[in-house]
Amino acid sequence: MSEWRTLRRSTTSPTACWTSSATTAIPCRGAAEVAAVAVVEELGPVRSGLLEVGRLEIDVVVVPDRGSVKLTVERDARITATVPAGLDTARLIAVVRSRRRWIYDKLEERTEEAALRPDKEFVTGEGFHYLGRSYRLKIVDEAPVPVGLVHGRLLLRRDCLDHARDDLIAWYRRRGSVWLPTRVEPWAQRMRAPFHNIAVRRLGYRWGSCNREGGVNIHWAAMQLPSRLIDYVLVHELAHLHKRDHSPEFWSLVGRALPDYRERRDQLDQFGALLWLPEPVTSSK
């Protein structure tokens, strides 16, 4: 799931016009872009990587068994396109241009969300969420571990202040590694998902991911969510073990497990926009 990176957006509103292609109608803004389209058409099938479409930069991910183009504006305002193998580059550009207004609207939403996101300080009294509840931070001189939850207070050892961010993230990961396995197993059995294992990772700007070997990954920040919203993230990823896309069949799987998934999805968008989620500085491992 679709918050955290500063976005610079041009105030110039794009004006669409159209030029004909042998295969599709492609929107453009002028002769230079028409020439660019001709060059793109010569490139043939789209490849994974960065694609520039006007002022937009699109991260392209080619998925062999995907049947359609999926555009997503990530929480950090990155734009990703998940596409089937063999898709013509010109066709992808046409899709992006046809959704340009929607993309700009989503970019504006992400900018507003980023402005609302709290900037946490590691001082006594600051609040941090765990499983939907806010716990006050307390800086202590002595403790057996850098971060711990004791009698309803989140304790941070004073000598760890210089790397408090990483210590707290590590604490969320440890808690998730204990809590999530027992939480996901009943859902996996109920959905008959080919589930193998679960891990808590740094996932950039995604709540979760999965792989063909039955592995499910959950973002450490999800441990701040209420348990019912974590359930939605789990069910979403387990459904992907059956269906890799977001087709009607995929949402049918989600709906059978969680009849109120739309409500939970909306709550995830609202709650997630207010969580502590610092800018990632290291790659996931």
mmCIF file of N, CA and C in Angstrom, residues 103-160:
data_model
loop_
_atom_site.group_PDB
_atom_site.id
_atom_site.type_symbol
_atom_site.label_atom_id
_atom_site.label_comp_id
_atom_site.label_asym_id
_atom_site.label_seq_id
_atom_site.Cartn_x
_atom_site.Cartn_y
_atom_site.Cartn_z
ATOM 1 N N ILE A 103 -3.017 11.107 -12.055
ATOM 2 C CA ILE A 103 -1.684 11.062 -11.455
ATOM 3 C C ILE A 103 -1.387 12.352 -10.714
ATOM 4 N N TYR A 104 -1.648 13.501 -11.344
ATOM 5 C CA TYR A 104 -1.367 14.777 -10.689
ATOM 6 C C TYR A 104 -2.230 14.969 -9.441
ATOM 7 N N ASP A 105 -3.481 14.510 -9.512
ATOM 8 C CA ASP A 105 -4.342 14.603 -8.324
ATOM 9 C C ASP A 105 -3.767 13.770 -7.178
ATOM 10 N N LYS A 106 -3.289 12.562 -7.492
ATOM 11 C CA LYS A 106 -2.703 11.702 -6.463
ATOM 12 C C LYS A 106 -1.407 12.290 -5.913
ATOM 13 N N LEU A 107 -0.604 12.895 -6.775
ATOM 14 C CA LEU A 107 0.622 13.539 -6.311
ATOM 15 C C LEU A 107 0.307 14.651 -5.319
ATOM 16 N N GLU A 108 -0.751 15.390 -5.589
ATOM 17 C CA GLU A 108 -1.145 16.455 -4.667
ATOM 18 C C GLU A 108 -1.601 15.875 -3.334
ATOM 19 N N GLU A 109 -2.340 14.764 -3.386
ATOM 20 C CA GLU A 109 -2.762 14.105 -2.149
ATOM 21 C C GLU A 109 -1.553 13.658 -1.329
ATOM 22 N N ARG A 110 -0.558 13.082 -1.987
ATOM 23 C CA ARG A 110 0.624 12.612 -1.278
ATOM 24 C C ARG A 110 1.376 13.767 -0.626
ATOM 25 N N THR A 111 1.415 14.906 -1.309
ATOM 26 C CA THR A 111 2.075 16.078 -0.738
ATOM 27 C C THR A 111 1.353 16.539 0.522
ATOM 28 N N GLU A 112 0.021 16.555 0.477
ATOM 29 C CA GLU A 112 -0.761 16.956 1.647
ATOM 30 C C GLU A 112 -0.558 15.968 2.791
ATOM 31 N N GLU A 113 -0.499 14.675 2.475
ATOM 32 C CA GLU A 113 -0.277 13.668 3.516
ATOM 33 C C GLU A 113 1.080 13.856 4.179
ATOM 34 N N ALA A 114 2.090 14.143 3.362
ATOM 35 C CA ALA A 114 3.437 14.333 3.907
ATOM 36 C C ALA A 114 3.479 15.516 4.862
ATOM 37 N N ALA A 115 2.702 16.564 4.558
ATOM 38 C CA ALA A 115 2.682 17.743 5.425
ATOM 39 C C ALA A 115 2.052 17.425 6.777
ATOM 40 N N LEU A 116 1.145 16.439 6.804
ATOM 41 C CA LEU A 116 0.467 16.074 8.048
ATOM 42 C C LEU A 116 1.271 15.085 8.891
ATOM 43 N N ARG A 117 2.240 14.427 8.275
ATOM 44 C CA ARG A 117 2.967 13.387 8.990
ATOM 45 C C ARG A 117 3.772 13.987 10.137
ATOM 46 N N PRO A 118 3.647 13.426 11.336
ATOM 47 C CA PRO A 118 4.328 14.002 12.498
ATOM 48 C C PRO A 118 5.841 13.864 12.419
ATOM 49 N N ASP A 119 6.526 14.886 12.890
ATOM 50 C CA ASP A 119 7.985 14.861 12.990
ATOM 51 C C ASP A 119 8.327 14.559 14.447
ATOM 52 N N LYS A 120 8.696 13.323 14.722
ATOM 53 C CA LYS A 120 8.900 12.879 16.098
ATOM 54 C C LYS A 120 10.248 13.344 16.647
ATOM 55 N N GLU A 121 10.251 13.606 17.944
ATOM 56 C CA GLU A 121 11.487 13.905 18.657
ATOM 57 C C GLU A 121 11.697 12.840 19.727
ATOM 58 N N PHE A 122 12.938 12.511 19.954
ATOM 59 C CA PHE A 122 13.248 11.493 20.961
ATOM 60 C C PHE A 122 13.484 12.175 22.303
ATOM 61 N N VAL A 123 12.347 12.588 22.888
ATOM 62 C CA VAL A 123 12.350 13.263 24.184
ATOM 63 C C VAL A 123 11.260 12.634 25.041
ATOM 64 N N THR A 124 11.428 12.715 26.348
ATOM 65 C CA THR A 124 10.418 12.184 27.258
ATOM 66 C C THR A 124 9.072 12.844 27.000
ATOM 67 N N GLY A 125 8.038 12.030 26.859
ATOM 68 C CA GLY A 125 6.696 12.526 26.614
ATOM 69 C C GLY A 125 6.235 12.388 25.179
ATOM 70 N N GLU A 126 7.162 12.186 24.242
ATOM 71 C CA GLU A 126 6.772 11.992 22.842
ATOM 72 C C GLU A 126 5.998 10.692 22.711
ATOM 73 N N GLY A 127 5.000 10.670 21.833
ATOM 74 C CA GLY A 127 4.170 9.487 21.665
ATOM 75 C C GLY A 127 4.539 8.679 20.428
ATOM 76 N N PHE A 128 4.590 7.368 20.587
ATOM 77 C CA PHE A 128 4.830 6.448 19.476
ATOM 78 C C PHE A 128 3.778 5.348 19.536
ATOM 79 N N HIS A 129 3.250 4.967 18.377
ATOM 80 C CA HIS A 129 2.201 3.959 18.326
ATOM 81 C C HIS A 129 2.774 2.549 18.255
ATOM 82 N N TYR A 130 2.059 1.641 18.908
ATOM 83 C CA TYR A 130 2.332 0.211 18.781
ATOM 84 C C TYR A 130 1.001 -0.516 18.833
ATOM 85 N N LEU A 131 0.680 -1.255 17.758
ATOM 86 C CA LEU A 131 -0.594 -1.967 17.631
ATOM 87 C C LEU A 131 -1.779 -1.040 17.887
ATOM 88 N N GLY A 132 -1.685 0.172 17.368
ATOM 89 C CA GLY A 132 -2.797 1.107 17.407
ATOM 90 C C GLY A 132 -2.889 1.971 18.639
ATOM 91 N N ARG A 133 -2.080 1.701 19.634
ATOM 92 C CA ARG A 133 -2.120 2.482 20.874
ATOM 93 C C ARG A 133 -0.876 3.358 20.974
ATOM 94 N N SER A 134 -1.053 4.565 21.489
ATOM 95 C CA SER A 134 0.069 5.483 21.645
ATOM 96 C C SER A 134 0.733 5.276 23.006
ATOM 97 N N TYR A 135 2.047 5.134 22.983
ATOM 98 C CA TYR A 135 2.833 4.976 24.210
ATOM 99 C C TYR A 135 3.799 6.148 24.338
ATOM 100 N N ARG A 136 3.880 6.706 25.532
ATOM 101 C CA ARG A 136 4.774 7.834 25.774
ATOM 102 C C ARG A 136 6.212 7.351 25.956
ATOM 103 N N LEU A 137 7.102 8.072 25.320
ATOM 104 C CA LEU A 137 8.517 7.750 25.430
ATOM 105 C C LEU A 137 9.076 8.287 26.744
ATOM 106 N N LYS A 138 9.962 7.519 27.348
ATOM 107 C CA LYS A 138 10.655 7.965 28.554
ATOM 108 C C LYS A 138 12.145 7.671 28.399
ATOM 109 N N ILE A 139 12.956 8.708 28.518
ATOM 110 C CA ILE A 139 14.404 8.545 28.444
ATOM 111 C C ILE A 139 14.907 8.132 29.822
ATOM 112 N N VAL A 140 15.625 7.010 29.886
ATOM 113 C CA VAL A 140 16.109 6.489 31.167
ATOM 114 C C VAL A 140 17.629 6.325 31.106
ATOM 115 N N ASP A 141 18.245 6.384 32.280
ATOM 116 C CA ASP A 141 19.705 6.262 32.341
ATOM 117 C C ASP A 141 20.170 4.818 32.231
ATOM 118 N N GLU A 142 19.363 3.901 32.754
ATOM 119 C CA GLU A 142 19.761 2.496 32.739
ATOM 120 C C GLU A 142 18.599 1.625 32.270
ATOM 121 N N ALA A 143 18.923 0.655 31.432
ATOM 122 C CA ALA A 143 17.946 -0.324 30.959
ATOM 123 C C ALA A 143 18.718 -1.475 30.332
ATOM 124 N N PRO A 144 18.185 -2.681 30.386
ATOM 125 C CA PRO A 144 18.912 -3.835 29.845
ATOM 126 C C PRO A 144 19.024 -3.834 28.324
ATOM 127 N N VAL A 145 18.102 -3.127 27.651
ATOM 128 C CA VAL A 145 18.114 -3.061 26.186
ATOM 129 C C VAL A 145 17.932 -1.606 25.768
ATOM 130 N N PRO A 146 18.322 -1.245 24.545
ATOM 131 C CA PRO A 146 18.187 0.148 24.110
ATOM 132 C C PRO A 146 16.752 0.661 24.141
ATOM 133 N N VAL A 147 15.790 -0.164 23.716
ATOM 134 C CA VAL A 147 14.376 0.222 23.685
ATOM 135 C C VAL A 147 13.559 -0.916 24.269
ATOM 136 N N GLY A 148 12.568 -0.576 25.089
ATOM 137 C CA GLY A 148 11.702 -1.596 25.658
ATOM 138 C C GLY A 148 10.376 -1.007 26.097
ATOM 139 N N LEU A 149 9.343 -1.835 26.103
ATOM 140 C CA LEU A 149 8.019 -1.421 26.557
ATOM 141 C C LEU A 149 7.808 -1.999 27.952
ATOM 142 N N VAL A 150 7.740 -1.114 28.961
ATOM 143 C CA VAL A 150 7.657 -1.541 30.358
ATOM 144 C C VAL A 150 6.548 -0.766 31.057
ATOM 145 N N HIS A 151 5.557 -1.496 31.577
ATOM 146 C CA HIS A 151 4.464 -0.886 32.340
ATOM 147 C C HIS A 151 3.823 0.283 31.576
ATOM 148 N N GLY A 152 3.584 0.066 30.299
ATOM 149 C CA GLY A 152 2.877 1.068 29.514
ATOM 150 C C GLY A 152 3.710 2.253 29.073
ATOM 151 N N ARG A 153 5.009 2.220 29.300
ATOM 152 C CA ARG A 153 5.901 3.291 28.842
ATOM 153 C C ARG A 153 6.952 2.712 27.903
ATOM 154 N N LEU A 154 7.256 3.473 26.864
ATOM 155 C CA LEU A 154 8.292 3.078 25.922
ATOM 156 C C LEU A 154 9.614 3.671 26.403
ATOM 157 N N LEU A 155 10.512 2.822 26.862
ATOM 158 C CA LEU A 155 11.762 3.281 27.462
ATOM 159 C C LEU A 155 12.877 3.310 26.422
ATOM 160 N N LEU A 156 13.615 4.414 26.409
ATOM 161 C CA LEU A 156 14.775 4.562 25.537
ATOM 162 C C LEU A 156 15.978 4.907 26.396
ATOM 163 N N ARG A 157 17.012 4.100 26.289
ATOM 164 C CA ARG A 157 18.202 4.333 27.101
ATOM 165 C C ARG A 157 18.957 5.574 26.609
ATOM 166 N N ARG A 158 19.372 6.402 27.548
ATOM 167 C CA ARG A 158 19.964 7.699 27.212
ATOM 168 C C ARG A 158 21.208 7.576 26.324
ATOM 169 N N ASP A 159 22.017 6.554 26.571
ATOM 170 C CA ASP A 159 23.243 6.437 25.780
ATOM 171 C C ASP A 159 22.981 5.975 24.348
ATOM 172 N N CYS A 160 21.703 5.773 24.013
ATOM 173 C CA CYS A 160 21.331 5.367 22.653
ATOM 174 C C CYS A 160 20.692 6.503 21.859
#
